[in-house]
Every structure is written in C-alpha cells, then in structure tokens.
Amino acid sequence: MEALINHIGKVIPLDKANVDTDQIIPKQFLKRIERTGFGQFLFYDWRFEANGEKNDTFVMNDPKFEGASILLARKNFGCGSSREHAPWALKDYGIKVVIAPSFADIFYNNCFKNGILPVVLKEAEVEELFEKASKNVLELEVDLELQEVCVKNEMKYHFEADEYRKQMLLKGLDDIGLTEMYTEEIYEYEQSRKVY
C-alpha cells in the first residue's frame, strides 16, 4: 500500500449527504474478484445517463475537476452496506482523501485499510470548504502527520486520527504488510512449536 503523509490535491465538491455504498459503486459491478478496475464505475448511476452518455450536470464530469484527488462530501458518507468495493472504486479513480462531517463506521475503517484517508471535520468547517469550492477550483493540503487540512495559508482545520490507523497510513501498511514485517519472528515461533 502507498504511504500517505502529506497530500496536495484538487477537490471534487460532492454536495450530497447520506451517500451510500450502492451509489459509490452500484451492485452490478461487484462481480470482479480483483481490487482494481472499479474506478470507471465510481458513482456510475450519477455520472452516466441510461444510454451510457456522460451526465454533464454531475460534478465529477466537469472538466475542471479532472485529476482531482480529494472528495468533499456531506454527513454520513459511505452508509448502507459494508462492501469494501466502495473504497476500492474511490482509490482506483484516484481519490486519496475524503472529507466529510461524518462517515459510516465500516466504510471509515475500510478507507484506512485501503490507503484512503477519511477526514472528519465539523459541519461548519465542511460548509466553509463547500463555499470556497463554489467560487473557484479548491486545492487543499492534507497533512496526516500534523492532522491538518490547509487552504493555501488562509486557514487550517484540525482533525482527529486514531494513532494506530494513522501510523499504518504513514508507513503504507495494510494488515498483510504489517504481518510481513514480523516474518522472521513468526517463522522462529513456528519452528519452536514444531512437534516431531
């Protein structure tokens, strides 16, 4: 997994609350067995019309947000089912940070496990960011070490991060990567437990 220490990126302002995982990645795309290739289906029912043409009114289809890597959303982002495909789709699309006033618990945990930083800010702070994003393309710096979201020296917002999850992201480790760090110790333990 790629480490996430300090990230600077353009913001996609998704002005919707209660975005559930079926909206993030619709069920018809869950047949894949690998973790990649889901980005093309991210928010599929909102990004595309029934005939497959792009929906020009959907924020992500605006060319000015091309290459954006930070998603700004409203409360209860990632609610609904616990499918891990939702963070897979966000990551595959290029999203590295999601900022919202609140997240569904399972989605929040799955983000950390898949290299995405979910940032919880106060509703008033999120509102300020939406206001800024409505005027110009907004670029943010998200510093995980300092636990800050910065708007080009204008303002800083502090966010909380569980120390264990924070360290895992800073080091680019998932659960398997963490286990692999102790390969020698595991091997030695297994050897000591052998019954002949």
mmCIF file of C-alpha atoms in Angstrom:
data_model
loop_
_atom_site.group_PDB
_atom_site.id
_atom_site.type_symbol
_atom_site.label_atom_id
_atom_site.label_comp_id
_atom_site.label_asym_id
_atom_site.label_seq_id
_atom_site.Cartn_x
_atom_site.Cartn_y
_atom_site.Cartn_z
ATOM 1 C CA MET A 1 0.000 0.000 0.000
ATOM 2 C CA GLU A 2 1.231 3.501 -0.782
ATOM 3 C CA ALA A 3 2.120 5.681 2.200
ATOM 4 C CA LEU A 4 0.060 8.819 2.718
ATOM 5 C CA ILE A 5 1.888 11.501 4.681
ATOM 6 C CA ASN A 6 1.132 14.846 3.100
ATOM 7 C CA HIS A 7 -1.185 15.211 0.134
ATOM 8 C CA ILE A 8 -1.986 18.228 -2.016
ATOM 9 C CA GLY A 9 -4.835 17.933 -4.467
ATOM 10 C CA LYS A 10 -7.846 19.428 -6.176
ATOM 11 C CA VAL A 11 -11.224 18.969 -4.522
ATOM 12 C CA ILE A 12 -14.382 17.490 -6.014
ATOM 13 C CA PRO A 13 -17.294 19.069 -4.083
ATOM 14 C CA LEU A 14 -19.939 16.320 -3.942
ATOM 15 C CA ASP A 15 -22.757 18.250 -2.281
ATOM 16 C CA LYS A 16 -24.788 15.254 -1.125
ATOM 17 C CA ALA A 17 -25.495 13.766 2.299
ATOM 18 C CA ASN A 18 -26.102 10.099 3.105
ATOM 19 C CA VAL A 19 -24.213 8.819 0.068
ATOM 20 C CA ASP A 20 -24.428 5.056 0.391
ATOM 21 C CA THR A 21 -22.035 2.430 -0.909
ATOM 22 C CA ASP A 22 -24.506 1.348 -3.622
ATOM 23 C CA GLN A 23 -24.277 4.882 -5.035
ATOM 24 C CA ILE A 24 -20.489 4.870 -4.730
ATOM 25 C CA ILE A 25 -20.224 1.563 -6.619
ATOM 26 C CA PRO A 26 -23.509 0.065 -7.888
ATOM 27 C CA LYS A 27 -24.157 -3.626 -7.288
ATOM 28 C CA GLN A 28 -23.926 -4.691 -10.941
ATOM 29 C CA PHE A 29 -20.172 -4.022 -10.859
ATOM 30 C CA LEU A 30 -19.366 -6.192 -7.842
ATOM 31 C CA LYS A 31 -18.610 -9.361 -9.806
ATOM 32 C CA ARG A 32 -14.917 -8.607 -10.206
ATOM 33 C CA ILE A 33 -12.545 -10.568 -7.998
ATOM 34 C CA GLU A 34 -9.592 -8.160 -8.018
ATOM 35 C CA ARG A 35 -9.379 -4.800 -6.238
ATOM 36 C CA THR A 36 -8.593 -2.791 -9.364
ATOM 37 C CA GLY A 37 -10.695 -1.581 -12.270
ATOM 38 C CA PHE A 38 -13.562 -0.203 -10.202
ATOM 39 C CA GLY A 39 -12.744 3.482 -10.731
ATOM 40 C CA GLN A 40 -14.510 3.593 -14.084
ATOM 41 C CA PHE A 41 -17.740 2.620 -12.315
ATOM 42 C CA LEU A 42 -17.475 5.108 -9.427
ATOM 43 C CA PHE A 43 -20.818 6.902 -8.944
ATOM 44 C CA TYR A 44 -21.879 5.240 -12.194
ATOM 45 C CA ASP A 45 -25.608 5.955 -11.905
ATOM 46 C CA TRP A 46 -24.875 9.655 -11.323
ATOM 47 C CA ARG A 47 -22.004 10.024 -13.803
ATOM 48 C CA PHE A 48 -23.804 8.415 -16.740
ATOM 49 C CA GLU A 49 -27.224 8.591 -18.362
ATOM 50 C CA ALA A 50 -29.216 5.423 -19.082
ATOM 51 C CA ASN A 51 -27.848 5.440 -22.655
ATOM 52 C CA GLY A 52 -24.234 5.434 -21.386
ATOM 53 C CA GLU A 53 -23.549 9.092 -22.205
ATOM 54 C CA LYS A 54 -21.911 11.280 -19.556
ATOM 55 C CA ASN A 55 -24.281 13.244 -17.356
ATOM 56 C CA ASP A 56 -22.951 16.775 -17.840
ATOM 57 C CA THR A 57 -24.766 18.030 -14.742
ATOM 58 C CA PHE A 58 -22.866 15.722 -12.370
ATOM 59 C CA VAL A 59 -19.968 17.477 -10.645
ATOM 60 C CA MET A 60 -17.339 14.823 -11.379
ATOM 61 C CA ASN A 61 -17.925 15.183 -15.114
ATOM 62 C CA ASP A 62 -16.938 18.857 -15.086
ATOM 63 C CA PRO A 63 -13.529 19.034 -16.856
ATOM 64 C CA LYS A 64 -12.202 21.456 -14.241
ATOM 65 C CA PHE A 65 -12.192 18.615 -11.701
ATOM 66 C CA GLU A 66 -10.146 16.271 -13.872
ATOM 67 C CA GLY A 67 -7.300 14.802 -11.844
ATOM 68 C CA ALA A 68 -8.875 15.788 -8.524
ATOM 69 C CA SER A 69 -7.820 13.532 -5.665
ATOM 70 C CA ILE A 70 -9.806 14.877 -2.700
ATOM 71 C CA LEU A 71 -13.539 14.300 -2.345
ATOM 72 C CA LEU A 72 -15.567 16.725 -0.210
ATOM 73 C CA ALA A 73 -18.942 15.377 0.907
ATOM 74 C CA ARG A 74 -21.722 15.864 3.417
ATOM 75 C CA LYS A 75 -22.620 13.862 6.535
ATOM 76 C CA ASN A 76 -22.932 10.073 6.758
ATOM 77 C CA PHE A 77 -20.771 9.348 3.722
ATOM 78 C CA GLY A 78 -20.418 5.643 2.911
ATOM 79 C CA CYS A 79 -23.567 4.477 4.673
ATOM 80 C CA GLY A 80 -25.511 1.390 3.591
ATOM 81 C CA SER A 81 -23.914 -1.985 3.026
ATOM 82 C CA SER A 82 -20.396 -2.748 4.164
ATOM 83 C CA ARG A 83 -18.942 -3.502 0.723
ATOM 84 C CA GLU A 84 -15.216 -2.884 0.562
ATOM 85 C CA HIS A 85 -15.623 -2.220 -3.154
ATOM 86 C CA ALA A 86 -16.590 1.386 -2.327
ATOM 87 C CA PRO A 87 -13.105 2.451 -1.176
ATOM 88 C CA TRP A 88 -11.604 0.287 -3.946
ATOM 89 C CA ALA A 89 -13.557 2.330 -6.510
ATOM 90 C CA LEU A 90 -12.576 5.651 -4.931
ATOM 91 C CA LYS A 91 -8.913 4.675 -4.794
ATOM 92 C CA ASP A 92 -8.891 3.294 -8.335
ATOM 93 C CA TYR A 93 -10.425 6.559 -9.564
ATOM 94 C CA GLY A 94 -7.596 8.494 -7.874
ATOM 95 C CA ILE A 95 -9.217 9.676 -4.645
ATOM 96 C CA LYS A 96 -6.724 9.744 -1.775
ATOM 97 C CA VAL A 97 -8.674 11.774 0.809
ATOM 98 C CA VAL A 98 -12.394 12.023 1.591
ATOM 99 C CA ILE A 99 -13.533 14.905 3.812
ATOM 100 C CA ALA A 100 -16.979 14.874 5.441
ATOM 101 C CA PRO A 101 -18.631 15.750 8.769
ATOM 102 C CA SER A 102 -19.278 12.049 9.432
ATOM 103 C CA PHE A 103 -18.817 8.610 7.896
ATOM 104 C CA ALA A 104 -20.460 5.239 8.283
ATOM 105 C CA ASP A 105 -18.231 3.206 10.622
ATOM 106 C CA ILE A 106 -17.470 0.259 8.348
ATOM 107 C CA PHE A 107 -16.737 2.498 5.366
ATOM 108 C CA TYR A 108 -14.478 4.662 7.552
ATOM 109 C CA ASN A 109 -12.466 1.614 8.653
ATOM 110 C CA ASN A 110 -12.306 0.228 5.109
ATOM 111 C CA CYS A 111 -10.830 3.515 3.870
ATOM 112 C CA PHE A 112 -7.853 3.230 6.202
ATOM 113 C CA LYS A 113 -7.355 -0.422 5.244
ATOM 114 C CA ASN A 114 -7.222 0.541 1.580
ATOM 115 C CA GLY A 115 -4.957 3.594 1.690
ATOM 116 C CA ILE A 116 -7.582 6.352 1.703
ATOM 117 C CA LEU A 117 -7.632 8.968 4.447
ATOM 118 C CA PRO A 118 -11.155 9.750 5.698
ATOM 119 C CA VAL A 119 -11.088 13.166 7.406
ATOM 120 C CA VAL A 120 -13.864 14.186 9.779
ATOM 121 C CA LEU A 121 -14.321 17.949 10.081
ATOM 122 C CA LYS A 122 -17.047 19.944 11.820
ATOM 123 C CA GLU A 123 -20.135 20.656 9.719
ATOM 124 C CA ALA A 124 -19.382 24.401 9.799
ATOM 125 C CA GLU A 125 -15.845 23.736 8.516
ATOM 126 C CA VAL A 126 -17.136 21.499 5.727
ATOM 127 C CA GLU A 127 -19.631 24.233 4.850
ATOM 128 C CA GLU A 128 -16.783 26.754 4.590
ATOM 129 C CA LEU A 129 -14.938 24.424 2.222
ATOM 130 C CA PHE A 130 -18.064 23.988 0.071
ATOM 131 C CA GLU A 131 -18.425 27.773 -0.099
ATOM 132 C CA LYS A 132 -14.815 28.141 -1.243
ATOM 133 C CA ALA A 133 -15.226 25.314 -3.767
ATOM 134 C CA SER A 134 -18.322 27.013 -5.217
ATOM 135 C CA LYS A 135 -16.262 30.066 -6.178
ATOM 136 C CA ASN A 136 -13.096 28.508 -7.609
ATOM 137 C CA VAL A 137 -11.464 25.133 -8.016
ATOM 138 C CA LEU A 138 -10.262 24.440 -4.499
ATOM 139 C CA GLU A 139 -6.875 22.935 -3.759
ATOM 140 C CA LEU A 140 -6.156 21.589 -0.293
ATOM 141 C CA GLU A 141 -3.123 20.312 1.540
ATOM 142 C CA VAL A 142 -3.881 17.445 3.899
ATOM 143 C CA ASP A 143 -1.109 16.693 6.376
ATOM 144 C CA LEU A 144 -1.643 13.415 8.190
ATOM 145 C CA GLU A 145 1.352 13.862 10.496
ATOM 146 C CA LEU A 146 0.066 17.215 11.749
ATOM 147 C CA GLN A 147 -3.579 16.158 11.306
ATOM 148 C CA GLU A 148 -4.423 19.343 9.442
ATOM 149 C CA VAL A 149 -6.328 20.372 6.343
ATOM 150 C CA CYS A 150 -4.923 23.620 4.920
ATOM 151 C CA VAL A 151 -6.386 26.060 2.429
ATOM 152 C CA LYS A 152 -3.372 27.836 0.866
ATOM 153 C CA ASN A 153 -2.233 29.610 4.025
ATOM 154 C CA GLU A 154 -5.727 31.037 4.577
ATOM 155 C CA MET A 155 -6.925 28.638 7.225
ATOM 156 C CA LYS A 156 -6.193 25.328 8.853
ATOM 157 C CA TYR A 157 -8.617 22.758 10.157
ATOM 158 C CA HIS A 158 -7.527 20.160 12.692
ATOM 159 C CA PHE A 159 -8.845 16.605 12.503
ATOM 160 C CA GLU A 160 -8.539 13.619 14.810
ATOM 161 C CA ALA A 161 -6.923 10.348 13.743
ATOM 162 C CA ASP A 162 -6.570 7.114 15.662
ATOM 163 C CA GLU A 163 -2.832 6.669 16.262
ATOM 164 C CA TYR A 164 -2.689 3.048 15.064
ATOM 165 C CA ARG A 165 -4.528 3.793 11.800
ATOM 166 C CA LYS A 166 -2.501 6.962 11.326
ATOM 167 C CA GLN A 167 0.787 5.065 11.636
ATOM 168 C CA MET A 168 -0.419 2.376 9.238
ATOM 169 C CA LEU A 169 -1.182 5.012 6.573
ATOM 170 C CA LEU A 170 2.017 6.959 7.231
ATOM 171 C CA LYS A 171 4.016 3.755 6.693
ATOM 172 C CA GLY A 172 1.887 2.499 3.795
ATOM 173 C CA LEU A 173 0.911 -0.690 5.582
ATOM 174 C CA ASP A 174 -2.234 -2.752 5.428
ATOM 175 C CA ASP A 175 -2.868 -5.733 7.738
ATOM 176 C CA ILE A 176 -0.882 -8.072 5.486
ATOM 177 C CA GLY A 177 2.016 -5.639 5.216
ATOM 178 C CA LEU A 178 2.101 -5.298 8.999
ATOM 179 C CA THR A 179 2.191 -9.078 9.401
ATOM 180 C CA GLU A 180 5.002 -9.361 6.832
ATOM 181 C CA MET A 181 7.140 -7.052 8.977
ATOM 182 C CA TYR A 182 7.276 -9.862 11.540
ATOM 183 C CA THR A 183 8.059 -12.708 9.139
ATOM 184 C CA GLU A 184 11.250 -13.738 10.937
ATOM 185 C CA GLU A 185 9.619 -13.699 14.365
ATOM 186 C CA ILE A 186 6.655 -15.697 13.059
ATOM 187 C CA TYR A 187 8.981 -18.222 11.446
ATOM 188 C CA GLU A 188 11.006 -18.588 14.649
ATOM 189 C CA TYR A 189 7.834 -19.060 16.680
ATOM 190 C CA GLU A 190 6.518 -21.662 14.241
ATOM 191 C CA GLN A 191 9.840 -23.521 14.383
ATOM 192 C CA SER A 192 9.737 -23.550 18.174
ATOM 193 C CA ARG A 193 6.251 -25.058 18.114
ATOM 194 C CA LYS A 194 7.084 -27.919 15.749
ATOM 195 C CA VAL A 195 6.226 -31.301 17.124
ATOM 196 C CA TYR A 196 8.478 -34.126 15.888
#
